Short mmCIF file of C-alpha atoms and ligand atoms in Angstrom, two decimals:
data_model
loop_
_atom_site.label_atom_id
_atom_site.label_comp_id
_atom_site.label_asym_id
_atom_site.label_seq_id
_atom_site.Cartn_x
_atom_site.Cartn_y
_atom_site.Cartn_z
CA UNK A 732 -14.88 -4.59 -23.71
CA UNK A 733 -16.11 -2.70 -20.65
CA UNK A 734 -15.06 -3.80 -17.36
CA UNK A 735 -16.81 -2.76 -14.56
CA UNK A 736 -15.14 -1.52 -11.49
CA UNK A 737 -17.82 -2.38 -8.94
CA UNK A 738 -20.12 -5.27 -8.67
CA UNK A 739 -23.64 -4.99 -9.51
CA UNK A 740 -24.82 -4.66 -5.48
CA UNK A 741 -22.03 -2.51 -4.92
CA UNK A 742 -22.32 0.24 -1.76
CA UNK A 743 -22.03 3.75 -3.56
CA UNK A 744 -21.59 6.94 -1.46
CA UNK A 745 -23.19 9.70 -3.04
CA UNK A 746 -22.58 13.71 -2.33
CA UNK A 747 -24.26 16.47 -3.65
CA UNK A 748 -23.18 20.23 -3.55
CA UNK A 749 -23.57 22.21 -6.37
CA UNK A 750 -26.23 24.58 -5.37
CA UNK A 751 -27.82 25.26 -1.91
CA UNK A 752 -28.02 21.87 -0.64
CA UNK A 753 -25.33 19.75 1.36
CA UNK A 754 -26.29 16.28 0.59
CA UNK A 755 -25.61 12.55 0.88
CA UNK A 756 -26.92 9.45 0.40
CA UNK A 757 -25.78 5.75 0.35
CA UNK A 758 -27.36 3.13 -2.32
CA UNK A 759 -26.61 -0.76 -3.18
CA UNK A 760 -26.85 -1.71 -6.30
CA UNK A 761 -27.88 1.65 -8.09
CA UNK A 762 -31.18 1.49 -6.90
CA UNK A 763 -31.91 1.06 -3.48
CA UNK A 764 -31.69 3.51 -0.94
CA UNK A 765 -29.73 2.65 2.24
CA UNK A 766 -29.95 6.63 3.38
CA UNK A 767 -30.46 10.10 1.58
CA UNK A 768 -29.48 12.85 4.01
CA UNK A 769 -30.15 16.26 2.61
CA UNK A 770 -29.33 19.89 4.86
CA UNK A 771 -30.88 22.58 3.04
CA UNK A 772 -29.18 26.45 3.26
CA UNK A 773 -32.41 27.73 2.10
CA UNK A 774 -33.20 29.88 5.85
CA UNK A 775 -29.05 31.40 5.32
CA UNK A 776 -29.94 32.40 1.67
CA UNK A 777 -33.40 33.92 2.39
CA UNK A 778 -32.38 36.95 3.48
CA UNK A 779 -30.51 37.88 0.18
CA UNK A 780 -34.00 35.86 -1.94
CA UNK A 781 -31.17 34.08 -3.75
CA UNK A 782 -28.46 31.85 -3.25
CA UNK A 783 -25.57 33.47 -2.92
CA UNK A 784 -22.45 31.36 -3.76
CA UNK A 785 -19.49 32.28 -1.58
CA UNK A 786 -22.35 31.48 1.38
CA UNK A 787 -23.36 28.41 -0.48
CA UNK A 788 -19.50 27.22 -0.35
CA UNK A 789 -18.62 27.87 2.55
CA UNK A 790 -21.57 26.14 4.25
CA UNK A 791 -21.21 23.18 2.49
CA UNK A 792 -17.51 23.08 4.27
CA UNK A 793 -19.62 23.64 7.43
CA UNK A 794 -22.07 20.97 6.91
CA UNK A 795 -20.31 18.12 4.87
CA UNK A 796 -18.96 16.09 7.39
CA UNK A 797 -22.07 15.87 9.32
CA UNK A 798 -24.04 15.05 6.29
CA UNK A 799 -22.01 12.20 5.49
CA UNK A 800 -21.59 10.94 9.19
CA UNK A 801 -25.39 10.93 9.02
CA UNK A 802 -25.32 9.07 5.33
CA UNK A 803 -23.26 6.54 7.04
CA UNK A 804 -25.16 6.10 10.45
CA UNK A 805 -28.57 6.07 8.59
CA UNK A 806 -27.65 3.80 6.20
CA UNK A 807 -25.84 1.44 8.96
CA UNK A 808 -22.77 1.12 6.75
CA UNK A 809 -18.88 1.50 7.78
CA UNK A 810 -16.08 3.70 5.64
CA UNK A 811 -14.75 0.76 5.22
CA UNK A 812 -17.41 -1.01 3.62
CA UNK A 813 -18.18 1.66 0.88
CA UNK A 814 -16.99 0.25 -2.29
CA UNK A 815 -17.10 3.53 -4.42
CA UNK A 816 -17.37 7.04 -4.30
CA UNK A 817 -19.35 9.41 -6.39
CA UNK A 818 -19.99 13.39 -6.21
CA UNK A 819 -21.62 15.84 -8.61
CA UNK A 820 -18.73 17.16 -11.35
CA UNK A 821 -20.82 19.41 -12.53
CA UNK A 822 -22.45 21.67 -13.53
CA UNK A 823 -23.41 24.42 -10.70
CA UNK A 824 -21.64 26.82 -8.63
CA UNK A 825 -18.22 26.01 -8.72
CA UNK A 826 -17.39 26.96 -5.21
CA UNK A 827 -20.07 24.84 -4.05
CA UNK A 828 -19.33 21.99 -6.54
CA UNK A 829 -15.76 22.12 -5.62
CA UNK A 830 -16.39 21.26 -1.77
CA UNK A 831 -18.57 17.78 -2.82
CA UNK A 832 -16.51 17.08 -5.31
CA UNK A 833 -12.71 17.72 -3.46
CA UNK A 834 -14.62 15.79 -0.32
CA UNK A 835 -15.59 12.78 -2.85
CA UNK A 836 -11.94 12.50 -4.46
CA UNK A 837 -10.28 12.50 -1.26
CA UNK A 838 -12.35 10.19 0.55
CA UNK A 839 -12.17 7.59 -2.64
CA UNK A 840 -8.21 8.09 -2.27
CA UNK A 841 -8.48 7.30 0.97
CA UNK A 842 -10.78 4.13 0.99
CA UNK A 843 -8.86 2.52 -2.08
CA UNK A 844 -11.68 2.66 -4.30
CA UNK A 845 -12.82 4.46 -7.70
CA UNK A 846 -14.39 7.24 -7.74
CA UNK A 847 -17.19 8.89 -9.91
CA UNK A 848 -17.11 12.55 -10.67
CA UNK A 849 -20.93 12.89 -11.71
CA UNK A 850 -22.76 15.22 -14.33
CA UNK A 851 -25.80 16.31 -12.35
CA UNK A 852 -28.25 15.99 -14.82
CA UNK A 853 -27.79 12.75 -15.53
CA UNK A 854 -28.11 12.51 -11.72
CA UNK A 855 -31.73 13.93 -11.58
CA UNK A 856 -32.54 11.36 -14.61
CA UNK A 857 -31.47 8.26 -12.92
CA UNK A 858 -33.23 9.43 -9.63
CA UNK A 859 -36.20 8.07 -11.33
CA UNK A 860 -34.61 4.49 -11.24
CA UNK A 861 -34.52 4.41 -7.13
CA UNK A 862 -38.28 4.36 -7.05
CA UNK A 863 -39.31 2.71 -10.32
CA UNK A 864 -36.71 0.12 -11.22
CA UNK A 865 -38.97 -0.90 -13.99
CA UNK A 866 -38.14 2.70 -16.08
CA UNK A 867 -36.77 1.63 -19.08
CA UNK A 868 -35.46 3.75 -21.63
CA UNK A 869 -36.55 5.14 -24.66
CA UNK A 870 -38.26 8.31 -22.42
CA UNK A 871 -38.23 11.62 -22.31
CA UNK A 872 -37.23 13.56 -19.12
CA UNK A 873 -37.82 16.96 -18.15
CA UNK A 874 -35.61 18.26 -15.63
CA UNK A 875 -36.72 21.61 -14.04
CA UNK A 876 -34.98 23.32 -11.01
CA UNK A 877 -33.38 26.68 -10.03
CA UNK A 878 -30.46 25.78 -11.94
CA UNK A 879 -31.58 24.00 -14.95
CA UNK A 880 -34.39 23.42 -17.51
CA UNK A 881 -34.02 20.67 -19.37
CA UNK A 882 -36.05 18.87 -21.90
CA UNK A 883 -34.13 15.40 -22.79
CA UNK A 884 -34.39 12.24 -25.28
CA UNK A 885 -33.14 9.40 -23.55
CA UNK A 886 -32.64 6.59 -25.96
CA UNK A 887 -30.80 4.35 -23.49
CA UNK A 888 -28.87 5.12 -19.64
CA UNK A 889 -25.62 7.10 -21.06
CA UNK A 890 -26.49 8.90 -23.24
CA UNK A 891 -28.69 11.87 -23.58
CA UNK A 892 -29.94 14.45 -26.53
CA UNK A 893 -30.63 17.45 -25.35
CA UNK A 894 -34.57 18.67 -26.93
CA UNK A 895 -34.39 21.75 -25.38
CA UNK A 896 -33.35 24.22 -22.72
CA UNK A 897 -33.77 27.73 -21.27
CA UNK A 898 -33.00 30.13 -23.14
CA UNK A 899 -32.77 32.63 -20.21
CA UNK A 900 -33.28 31.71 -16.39
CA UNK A 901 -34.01 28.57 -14.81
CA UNK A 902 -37.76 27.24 -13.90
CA UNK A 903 -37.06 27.53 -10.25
CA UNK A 904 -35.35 30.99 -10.64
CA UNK A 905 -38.26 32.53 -12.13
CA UNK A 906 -40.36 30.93 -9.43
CA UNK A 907 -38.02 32.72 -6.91
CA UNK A 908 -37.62 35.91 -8.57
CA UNK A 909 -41.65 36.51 -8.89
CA UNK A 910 -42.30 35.24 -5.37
CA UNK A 911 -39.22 37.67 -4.30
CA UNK A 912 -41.50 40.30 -5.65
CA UNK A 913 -44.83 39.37 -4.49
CA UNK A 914 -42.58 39.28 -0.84
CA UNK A 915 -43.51 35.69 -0.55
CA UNK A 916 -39.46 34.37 1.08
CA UNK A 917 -37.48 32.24 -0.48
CA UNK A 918 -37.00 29.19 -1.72
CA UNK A 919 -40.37 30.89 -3.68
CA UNK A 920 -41.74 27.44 -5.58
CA UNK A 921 -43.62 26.20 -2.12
CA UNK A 922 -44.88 29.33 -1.71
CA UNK A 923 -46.19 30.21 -5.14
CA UNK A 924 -47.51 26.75 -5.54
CA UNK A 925 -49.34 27.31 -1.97
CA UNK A 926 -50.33 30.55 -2.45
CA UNK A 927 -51.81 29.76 -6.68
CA UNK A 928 -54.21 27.30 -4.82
CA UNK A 929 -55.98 30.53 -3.56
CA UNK A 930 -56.17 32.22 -6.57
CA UNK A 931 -57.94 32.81 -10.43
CA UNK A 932 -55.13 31.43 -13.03
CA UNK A 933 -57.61 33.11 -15.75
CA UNK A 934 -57.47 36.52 -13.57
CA UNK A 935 -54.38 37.52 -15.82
CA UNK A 936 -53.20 36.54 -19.50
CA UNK A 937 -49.68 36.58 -19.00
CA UNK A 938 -47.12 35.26 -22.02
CA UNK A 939 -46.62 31.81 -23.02
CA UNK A 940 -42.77 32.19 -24.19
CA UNK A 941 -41.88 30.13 -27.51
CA UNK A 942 -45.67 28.30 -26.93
CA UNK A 943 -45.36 26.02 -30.08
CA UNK A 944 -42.12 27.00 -31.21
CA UNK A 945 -39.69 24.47 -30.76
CA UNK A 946 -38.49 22.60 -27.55
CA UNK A 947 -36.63 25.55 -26.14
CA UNK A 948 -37.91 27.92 -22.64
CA UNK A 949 -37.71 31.25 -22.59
CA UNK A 950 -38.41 32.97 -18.65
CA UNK A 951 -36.98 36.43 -18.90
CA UNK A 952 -40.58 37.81 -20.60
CA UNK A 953 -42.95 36.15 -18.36
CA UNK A 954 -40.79 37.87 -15.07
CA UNK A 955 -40.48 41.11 -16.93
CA UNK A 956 -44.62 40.72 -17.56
CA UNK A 957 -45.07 40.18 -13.66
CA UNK A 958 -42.91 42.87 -12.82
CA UNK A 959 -45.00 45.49 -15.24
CA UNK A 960 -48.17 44.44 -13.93
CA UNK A 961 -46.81 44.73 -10.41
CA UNK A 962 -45.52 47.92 -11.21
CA UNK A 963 -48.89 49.17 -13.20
CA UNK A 964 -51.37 48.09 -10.06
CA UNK A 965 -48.97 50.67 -8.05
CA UNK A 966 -48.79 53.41 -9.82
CA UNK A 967 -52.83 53.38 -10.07
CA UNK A 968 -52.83 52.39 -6.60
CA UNK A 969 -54.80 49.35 -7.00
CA UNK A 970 -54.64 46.47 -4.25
CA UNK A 971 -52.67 43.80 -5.37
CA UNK A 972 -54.35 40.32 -5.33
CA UNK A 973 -51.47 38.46 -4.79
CA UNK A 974 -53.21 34.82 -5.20
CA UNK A 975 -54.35 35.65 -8.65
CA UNK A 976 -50.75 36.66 -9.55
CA UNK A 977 -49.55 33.45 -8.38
CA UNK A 978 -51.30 31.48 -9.88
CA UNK A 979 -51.53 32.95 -13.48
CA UNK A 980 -48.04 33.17 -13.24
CA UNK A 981 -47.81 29.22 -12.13
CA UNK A 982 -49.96 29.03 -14.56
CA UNK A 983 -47.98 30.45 -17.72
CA UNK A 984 -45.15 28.56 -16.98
CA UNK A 985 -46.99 24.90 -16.16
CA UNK A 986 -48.88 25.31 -19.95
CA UNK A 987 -45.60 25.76 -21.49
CA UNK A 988 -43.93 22.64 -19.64
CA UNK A 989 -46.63 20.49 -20.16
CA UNK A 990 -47.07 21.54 -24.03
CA UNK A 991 -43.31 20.82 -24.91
CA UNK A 992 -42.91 17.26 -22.51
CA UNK A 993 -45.96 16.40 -24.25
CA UNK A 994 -44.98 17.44 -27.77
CA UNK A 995 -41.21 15.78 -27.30
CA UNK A 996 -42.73 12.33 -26.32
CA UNK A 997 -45.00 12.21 -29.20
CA UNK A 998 -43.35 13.15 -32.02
CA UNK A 999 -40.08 11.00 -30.67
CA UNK A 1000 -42.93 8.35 -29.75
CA UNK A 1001 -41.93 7.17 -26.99
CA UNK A 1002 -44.23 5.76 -24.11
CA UNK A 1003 -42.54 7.71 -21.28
CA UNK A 1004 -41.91 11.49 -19.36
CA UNK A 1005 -39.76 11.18 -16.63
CA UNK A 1006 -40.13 14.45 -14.24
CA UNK A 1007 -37.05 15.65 -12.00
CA UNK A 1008 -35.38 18.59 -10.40
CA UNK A 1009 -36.80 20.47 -7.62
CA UNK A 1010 -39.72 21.79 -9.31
CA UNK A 1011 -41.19 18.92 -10.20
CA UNK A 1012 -42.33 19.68 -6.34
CA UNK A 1013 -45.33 21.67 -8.18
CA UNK A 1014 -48.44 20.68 -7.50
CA UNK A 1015 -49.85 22.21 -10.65
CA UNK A 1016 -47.58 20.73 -12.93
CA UNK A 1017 -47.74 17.18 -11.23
CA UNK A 1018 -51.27 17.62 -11.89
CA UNK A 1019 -51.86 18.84 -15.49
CA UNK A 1020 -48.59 16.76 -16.34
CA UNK A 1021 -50.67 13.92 -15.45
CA UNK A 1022 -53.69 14.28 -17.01
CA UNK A 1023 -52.31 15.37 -20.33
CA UNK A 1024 -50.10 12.18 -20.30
CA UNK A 1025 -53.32 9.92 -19.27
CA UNK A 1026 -54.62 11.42 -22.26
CA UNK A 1027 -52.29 10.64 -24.38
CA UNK A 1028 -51.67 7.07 -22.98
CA UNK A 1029 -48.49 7.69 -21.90
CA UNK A 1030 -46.65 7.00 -18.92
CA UNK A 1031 -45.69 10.01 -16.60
CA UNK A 1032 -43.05 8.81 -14.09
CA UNK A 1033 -42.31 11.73 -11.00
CA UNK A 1034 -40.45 10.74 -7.90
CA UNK A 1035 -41.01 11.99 -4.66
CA UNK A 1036 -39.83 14.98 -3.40
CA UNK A 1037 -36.69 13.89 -1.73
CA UNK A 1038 -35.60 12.35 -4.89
CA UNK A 1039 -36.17 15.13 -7.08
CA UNK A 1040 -34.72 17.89 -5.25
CA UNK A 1041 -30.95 18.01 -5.51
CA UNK A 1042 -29.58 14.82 -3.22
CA UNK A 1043 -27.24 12.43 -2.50
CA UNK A 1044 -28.86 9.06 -3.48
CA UNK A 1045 -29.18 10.18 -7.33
CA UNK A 1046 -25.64 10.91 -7.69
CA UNK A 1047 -24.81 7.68 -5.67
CA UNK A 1048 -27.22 6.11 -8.50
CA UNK A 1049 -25.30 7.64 -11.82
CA UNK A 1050 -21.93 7.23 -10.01
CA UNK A 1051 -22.86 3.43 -9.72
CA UNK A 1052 -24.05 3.18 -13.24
CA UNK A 1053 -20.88 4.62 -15.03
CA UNK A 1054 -18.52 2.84 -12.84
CA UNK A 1055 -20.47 -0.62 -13.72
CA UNK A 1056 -19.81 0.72 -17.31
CA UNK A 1057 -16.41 0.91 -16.61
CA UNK A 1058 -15.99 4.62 -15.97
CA UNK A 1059 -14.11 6.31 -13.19
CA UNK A 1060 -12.54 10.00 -12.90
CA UNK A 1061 -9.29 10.44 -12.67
CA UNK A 1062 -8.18 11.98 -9.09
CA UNK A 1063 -6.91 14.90 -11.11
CA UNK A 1064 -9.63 15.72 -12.27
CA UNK A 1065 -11.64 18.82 -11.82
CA UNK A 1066 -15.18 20.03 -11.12
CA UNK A 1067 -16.78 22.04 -13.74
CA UNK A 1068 -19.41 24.44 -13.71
CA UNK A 1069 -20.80 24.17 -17.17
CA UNK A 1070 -19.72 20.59 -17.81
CA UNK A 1071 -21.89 18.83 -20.89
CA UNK A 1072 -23.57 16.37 -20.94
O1 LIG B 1363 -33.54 20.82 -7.61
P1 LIG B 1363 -33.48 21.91 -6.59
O2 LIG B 1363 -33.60 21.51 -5.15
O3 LIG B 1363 -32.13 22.70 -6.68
C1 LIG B 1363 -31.57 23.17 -7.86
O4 LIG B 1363 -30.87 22.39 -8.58
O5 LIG B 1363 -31.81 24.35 -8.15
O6 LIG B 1363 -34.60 22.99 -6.98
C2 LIG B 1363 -34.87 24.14 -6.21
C3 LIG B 1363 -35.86 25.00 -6.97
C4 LIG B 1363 -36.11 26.37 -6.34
O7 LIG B 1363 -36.02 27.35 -7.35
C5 LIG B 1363 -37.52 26.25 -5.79
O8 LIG B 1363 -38.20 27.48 -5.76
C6 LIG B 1363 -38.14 25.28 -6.76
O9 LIG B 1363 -37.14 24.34 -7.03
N1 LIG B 1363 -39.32 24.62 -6.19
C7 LIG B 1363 -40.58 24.77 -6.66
C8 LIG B 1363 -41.42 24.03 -5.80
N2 LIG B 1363 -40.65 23.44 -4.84
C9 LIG B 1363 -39.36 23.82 -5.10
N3 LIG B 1363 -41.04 25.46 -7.72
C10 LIG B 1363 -42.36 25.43 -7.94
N4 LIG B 1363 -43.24 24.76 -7.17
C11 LIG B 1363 -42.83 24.05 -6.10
N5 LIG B 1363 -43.69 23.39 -5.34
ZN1 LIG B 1364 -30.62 19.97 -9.50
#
């Protein structure tokens, strides 16, 4: 028999830091959103086009405790009145995971209440919940971001089959890596998506990695196809029409995404794609997502962008949900960077 260790309209503290964001969030109940405060490292990690983790860690000591003050404030709730804790377990850069997570088990101990030690995946699923209560599994989700791609079966909240995954980098990452060389900054998503609008998808055939072959993604060949085309229009000393790069790269990896969400609801039949994870930011995606779902007659659920970047609020969400299932982490427990789901 599961007992659960907070009450259904419980108030869940939720921090986030296993990448480049320091974020929290407060939620009642799992679902709604008292506050969702998210401080972004992206302008410290531009310079190096990458996140770097020692910087990563060690600005997430800098900005936690203003993060949550501001979770708190926003949210117009007391220490006192929190009646959990949650923060991301895993996985991500364990220097950075270790902060949100050492923060969440200390402030639990603190407070007297359980605590929630929260895979992060399952974190970008349930982010769907906060602004569509009504999502009801079975769905599929695809989570894309610079630290995971992942296509999922979700047959009910818990408990997840993994359809398929990157083989090589994450979505984001090879979003970053080809704006890094087209010199477009980083976080490079917003800018490729900005910059694609500009420019001929059709200009340039680049790959379609594992098109029709089984759930997994494969990024490394697409890059490595940017860079050589790059690298040709140099040596003949061509101009470079950045726009048309952009957005036949954008292109390339939308088709693939939309083929394989598309392919994993059907053939599990179920009525539902769930979208998460900061790239689900793309405009292109959102769009051709959306249409091939319509066509389809199924449902295409993608929550705004503060939700689907990495924040606080989703892991206050999962932390909720196992705890109701009777769940809590030990105090001894430790972060972990690959942890499975
Ligand atoms: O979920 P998120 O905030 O953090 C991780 O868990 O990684 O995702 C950040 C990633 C970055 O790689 C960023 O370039 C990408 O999401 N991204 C985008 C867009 N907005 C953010 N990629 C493509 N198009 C976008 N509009
Ligand atoms: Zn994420």
């Amino acid at each position: 028999m599961t007992v659960a260790l907070v009450d259904a309209d419980a108030l869940v503290l939720g921090i986030e830091t296993s990448c480049d964001e320091t974020a929290a969030g407060v939620v009642r109940g799992g679902t709604e959103v008292l506050s969702n405060v998210i401080a972004s490292q992206a302008d410290l990690h531009a310079p190096f086009g990458g996140v770097v983790p020692e910087v990563a860690a060690r600005a997430h000591v800098e900005n936690m405790p203003m993060v949550i003050d501001k979770a708190l404030r926003d949210a117009a709730v007391t220490l006192s009145e929190l009646h959990a804790v949650a923060a991301t377990r895993g996985p991500g850069l364990i220097g950075a995971l270790l902060v949100g997570f050492a923060t969440g088990k200390a402030m639990a101990s603190a407070l007297g209440v359980p605590f929630s030690g929260v895979h992060h995946i399952e974190g970008h699923i349930l982010a769907a919940q906060l602004e569509y209560p009504d999502v009801d599994p079975p769905f599929v989700a695809l989570v894309v971001s610079g630290g995971h791609t992942s296509l999922l079966a979700v047959r009910e909240l818990g408990s997840y089959e993994v359809l398929g995954e990157t083989l090589d980098d994450a979505a984001g990452e090879a979003f970053d890596k080809v704006a890094r060389l087209l010199d477009l900054g980083y976080p490079g998503g917003p800018a490729i998506d900005r910059l694609a609008k500009r420019g001929d998808a059709k200009a340039i055939a680049f790959p379609r990695a594992l098109s029709g072959q089984g759930l997994d993604f494969s990024y490394s060949g697409l890059k490595t196809a940017v860079v050589r085309y790059v690298r040709g229009l140099e040596a003949a000393g061509e101009r470079m029409k950045r726009a048309d790069i952009a957005a036949a790269f954008q292109e390339a990896v939308v088709d693939v995404q939309v083929e394989k969400a598309i392919r994993a609801a059907t053939t599990m039949e179920v009525p539902t794609i769930v979208l998460g994870g900061g790239v689900a930011s793309n405009t292109r995606l959102r769009e051709r997502l959306a249409e091939a779902a319509e066509q389809r007659g199924l449902r295409l659920i993608v929550p705004s962008g503060r939700l689907c970047v990495d924040n606080g609020a989703m892991i206050a969400a999962a932390g909720h949900f196992r705890l109701r299932k009777g769940e809590a982490t030990a105090l001894d427990a430790s972060a972990d960077a690959s942890l499975p789901l």
